[in-house]
């Protein structure tokens, strides 16, 4: 199974559902549709409308983040996994570099993972090195720490997806080389296999994926799918990414 996840970030109003309608009509007729899953993570404000509209369809809705407490609390503007689940989301991103840079620590991330899973949300756990870590050849050690400080073998592997997103690549148009990326994905899977009884959860790539460079990424069979930011806000680009992946 492959995954194409669209992270809308701070984008979208109720009428943006048109974008999902177009993706859905492509997906419902696509001869490859059984080979992949489409997940869209709109902002919190749209989760309920989108989930209700796509309840009986194949597109799944997720959240971009969740708070590190389970249900209700007195934290202003915080939204818990329980609340996200209650409006129909099936997935949540956790540990996106945007949120790590705003202060998400490993122990906060561990609580997020724990409470999201407890509330039957599947998680997309984001990891990635920054520019200086890459320059200093610290990529693999950084990734290993990000995984091992948060994920534990007691978590159900089937509810977890990993998204490898080098921070220097997000929104910049810069992408890793094929050799670099293959090596990194294989390493991530090795670390995960050590935690999860010899079987790795799916590992996706994210960072400036578009309808052109997808032809390069598809060469790497170890990549189980893609987390797509900028290009997921256009139905055409998002659909072209899927079409070009299977071409
Ligand atoms: C992201 O923010 O998760 C992302 C992958 O963004 P982009 O595709 O725009 O680099």
Short mmCIF file of N, CA, C and O in Angstrom, two decimals, residues 110-161:
data_model
loop_
_atom_site.label_atom_id
_atom_site.label_comp_id
_atom_site.label_asym_id
_atom_site.label_seq_id
_atom_site.Cartn_x
_atom_site.Cartn_y
_atom_site.Cartn_z
N UNK A 110 5.67 12.27 22.74
CA UNK A 110 5.31 10.93 23.21
C UNK A 110 3.87 10.92 23.76
O UNK A 110 3.10 10.02 23.48
N UNK A 111 3.53 11.97 24.51
CA UNK A 111 2.14 12.06 25.01
C UNK A 111 1.14 12.19 23.87
O UNK A 111 0.08 11.59 23.89
N UNK A 112 1.52 12.97 22.86
CA UNK A 112 0.62 13.13 21.71
C UNK A 112 0.37 11.77 21.04
O UNK A 112 -0.76 11.41 20.73
N UNK A 113 1.47 11.03 20.84
CA UNK A 113 1.35 9.72 20.18
C UNK A 113 0.45 8.81 21.02
O UNK A 113 -0.49 8.19 20.51
N UNK A 114 0.76 8.75 22.31
CA UNK A 114 0.02 7.88 23.20
C UNK A 114 -1.48 8.18 23.21
O UNK A 114 -2.30 7.29 23.05
N UNK A 115 -1.82 9.47 23.35
CA UNK A 115 -3.24 9.84 23.44
C UNK A 115 -3.94 9.75 22.08
O UNK A 115 -5.12 9.45 22.02
N UNK A 116 -3.22 10.02 21.03
CA UNK A 116 -3.83 9.88 19.69
C UNK A 116 -4.18 8.42 19.46
O UNK A 116 -5.31 8.09 19.08
N UNK A 117 -3.23 7.52 19.72
CA UNK A 117 -3.48 6.10 19.50
C UNK A 117 -4.62 5.59 20.40
O UNK A 117 -5.47 4.83 19.97
N UNK A 118 -4.61 6.07 21.65
CA UNK A 118 -5.65 5.65 22.60
C UNK A 118 -7.04 6.06 22.10
O UNK A 118 -8.03 5.40 22.38
N UNK A 119 -7.10 7.16 21.36
CA UNK A 119 -8.37 7.65 20.84
C UNK A 119 -8.63 7.18 19.40
O UNK A 119 -9.40 7.80 18.67
N UNK A 120 -7.95 6.12 19.03
CA UNK A 120 -8.15 5.50 17.71
C UNK A 120 -7.85 6.40 16.51
O UNK A 120 -8.51 6.32 15.48
N UNK A 121 -6.88 7.28 16.70
CA UNK A 121 -6.39 8.02 15.55
C UNK A 121 -5.11 7.32 15.11
O UNK A 121 -4.29 6.95 15.94
N UNK A 122 -4.95 7.12 13.80
CA UNK A 122 -3.66 6.63 13.32
C UNK A 122 -2.72 7.83 13.26
O UNK A 122 -3.18 8.96 13.05
N UNK A 123 -1.43 7.58 13.45
CA UNK A 123 -0.53 8.73 13.48
C UNK A 123 0.46 8.73 12.32
O UNK A 123 0.88 7.68 11.84
N UNK A 124 0.78 9.93 11.88
CA UNK A 124 1.85 10.12 10.90
C UNK A 124 2.93 10.89 11.64
O UNK A 124 2.78 12.10 11.90
N UNK A 125 3.96 10.18 12.05
CA UNK A 125 4.99 10.77 12.90
C UNK A 125 6.11 11.32 12.01
O UNK A 125 6.74 10.59 11.24
N UNK A 126 6.33 12.65 12.11
CA UNK A 126 7.29 13.31 11.22
C UNK A 126 8.66 13.45 11.88
O UNK A 126 8.75 13.84 13.05
N UNK A 127 9.67 13.12 11.11
CA UNK A 127 11.05 13.26 11.58
C UNK A 127 11.87 13.93 10.48
O UNK A 127 11.47 13.90 9.31
N UNK A 128 13.01 14.50 10.84
CA UNK A 128 13.85 15.09 9.80
C UNK A 128 14.95 15.94 10.38
O UNK A 128 14.79 16.53 11.46
N UNK A 129 16.07 15.98 9.67
CA UNK A 129 17.22 16.75 10.14
C UNK A 129 17.20 18.16 9.55
O UNK A 129 16.63 18.37 8.48
N UNK A 130 17.85 19.10 10.24
CA UNK A 130 17.93 20.44 9.67
C UNK A 130 19.22 20.59 8.84
O UNK A 130 20.02 19.64 8.75
N UNK A 131 19.38 21.78 8.27
CA UNK A 131 20.49 22.00 7.34
C UNK A 131 21.85 21.78 8.00
O UNK A 131 22.73 21.13 7.44
N UNK A 132 22.00 22.30 9.22
CA UNK A 132 23.34 22.19 9.83
C UNK A 132 23.62 20.75 10.28
O UNK A 132 24.74 20.27 10.22
N UNK A 133 22.58 20.04 10.71
CA UNK A 133 22.77 18.63 11.08
C UNK A 133 23.19 17.82 9.84
O UNK A 133 24.05 16.95 9.92
N UNK A 134 22.60 18.15 8.71
CA UNK A 134 22.98 17.45 7.47
C UNK A 134 24.44 17.75 7.12
O UNK A 134 25.22 16.86 6.80
N UNK A 135 24.77 19.06 7.21
CA UNK A 135 26.11 19.49 6.86
C UNK A 135 27.16 18.81 7.74
O UNK A 135 28.26 18.47 7.28
N UNK A 136 26.81 18.58 8.98
CA UNK A 136 27.75 17.94 9.91
C UNK A 136 27.62 16.42 9.95
O UNK A 136 28.05 15.78 10.92
N UNK A 137 27.01 15.86 8.91
CA UNK A 137 26.86 14.40 8.82
C UNK A 137 26.17 13.77 10.02
O UNK A 137 26.52 12.68 10.45
N UNK A 138 25.19 14.49 10.56
CA UNK A 138 24.50 13.96 11.75
C UNK A 138 23.10 13.44 11.43
O UNK A 138 22.35 13.03 12.33
N UNK A 139 22.75 13.40 10.15
CA UNK A 139 21.39 13.01 9.77
C UNK A 139 20.92 11.72 10.44
O UNK A 139 19.88 11.70 11.11
N UNK A 140 21.67 10.65 10.30
CA UNK A 140 21.19 9.35 10.79
C UNK A 140 21.04 9.32 12.31
O UNK A 140 20.06 8.80 12.83
N UNK A 141 21.98 9.94 12.99
CA UNK A 141 21.91 9.95 14.46
C UNK A 141 20.71 10.78 14.94
O UNK A 141 20.00 10.42 15.88
N UNK A 142 20.47 11.89 14.24
CA UNK A 142 19.33 12.75 14.60
C UNK A 142 18.03 11.97 14.41
O UNK A 142 17.14 11.95 15.28
N UNK A 143 17.91 11.28 13.28
CA UNK A 143 16.68 10.55 12.98
C UNK A 143 16.47 9.42 13.99
O UNK A 143 15.36 9.20 14.47
N UNK A 144 17.55 8.73 14.30
CA UNK A 144 17.46 7.63 15.26
C UNK A 144 16.95 8.14 16.61
O UNK A 144 16.06 7.56 17.22
N UNK A 145 17.50 9.28 17.06
CA UNK A 145 17.05 9.84 18.34
C UNK A 145 15.60 10.27 18.29
O UNK A 145 14.84 10.04 19.23
N UNK A 146 15.20 10.91 17.18
CA UNK A 146 13.82 11.37 17.08
C UNK A 146 12.85 10.19 17.17
O UNK A 146 11.79 10.30 17.76
N UNK A 147 13.26 9.07 16.60
CA UNK A 147 12.38 7.88 16.64
C UNK A 147 12.41 7.25 18.02
O UNK A 147 11.38 7.04 18.65
N UNK A 148 13.62 7.00 18.53
CA UNK A 148 13.73 6.20 19.76
C UNK A 148 13.27 6.93 21.01
O UNK A 148 12.88 6.32 21.98
N UNK A 149 13.31 8.27 20.97
CA UNK A 149 12.87 9.04 22.14
C UNK A 149 11.34 9.10 22.24
O UNK A 149 10.78 9.54 23.23
N UNK A 150 10.66 8.72 21.15
CA UNK A 150 9.20 8.86 21.16
C UNK A 150 8.46 7.53 20.95
O UNK A 150 7.50 7.23 21.65
N UNK A 151 8.91 6.75 20.00
CA UNK A 151 8.15 5.53 19.68
C UNK A 151 8.59 4.35 20.55
O UNK A 151 9.78 4.14 20.77
N UNK A 152 7.62 3.60 21.01
CA UNK A 152 7.91 2.44 21.87
C UNK A 152 7.26 1.20 21.31
O UNK A 152 6.24 1.30 20.62
N UNK A 153 7.81 0.05 21.68
CA UNK A 153 7.27 -1.18 21.10
C UNK A 153 5.85 -1.48 21.55
O UNK A 153 5.12 -2.19 20.86
N UNK A 154 5.41 -0.86 22.64
CA UNK A 154 4.02 -1.09 23.08
C UNK A 154 2.99 -0.43 22.13
O UNK A 154 1.83 -0.76 22.14
N UNK A 155 3.44 0.53 21.32
CA UNK A 155 2.51 1.16 20.38
C UNK A 155 2.23 0.21 19.22
O UNK A 155 3.15 -0.50 18.76
N UNK A 156 1.00 0.22 18.73
CA UNK A 156 0.64 -0.68 17.63
C UNK A 156 1.22 -0.20 16.29
O UNK A 156 0.81 0.84 15.78
N UNK A 157 2.14 -0.98 15.78
CA UNK A 157 2.81 -0.66 14.52
C UNK A 157 1.82 -0.37 13.38
O UNK A 157 2.05 0.47 12.52
N UNK A 158 0.68 -1.06 13.40
CA UNK A 158 -0.29 -0.90 12.30
C UNK A 158 -0.98 0.46 12.32
O UNK A 158 -1.65 0.82 11.36
N UNK A 159 -0.84 1.18 13.42
CA UNK A 159 -1.48 2.50 13.50
C UNK A 159 -0.48 3.63 13.29
O UNK A 159 -0.77 4.79 13.55
N UNK A 160 0.72 3.26 12.84
CA UNK A 160 1.78 4.26 12.73
C UNK A 160 2.33 4.35 11.31
O UNK A 160 2.57 3.33 10.65
N UNK A 161 2.52 5.58 10.85
CA UNK A 161 3.22 5.85 9.59
C UNK A 161 4.32 6.85 9.95
O UNK A 161 4.11 7.73 10.79
#
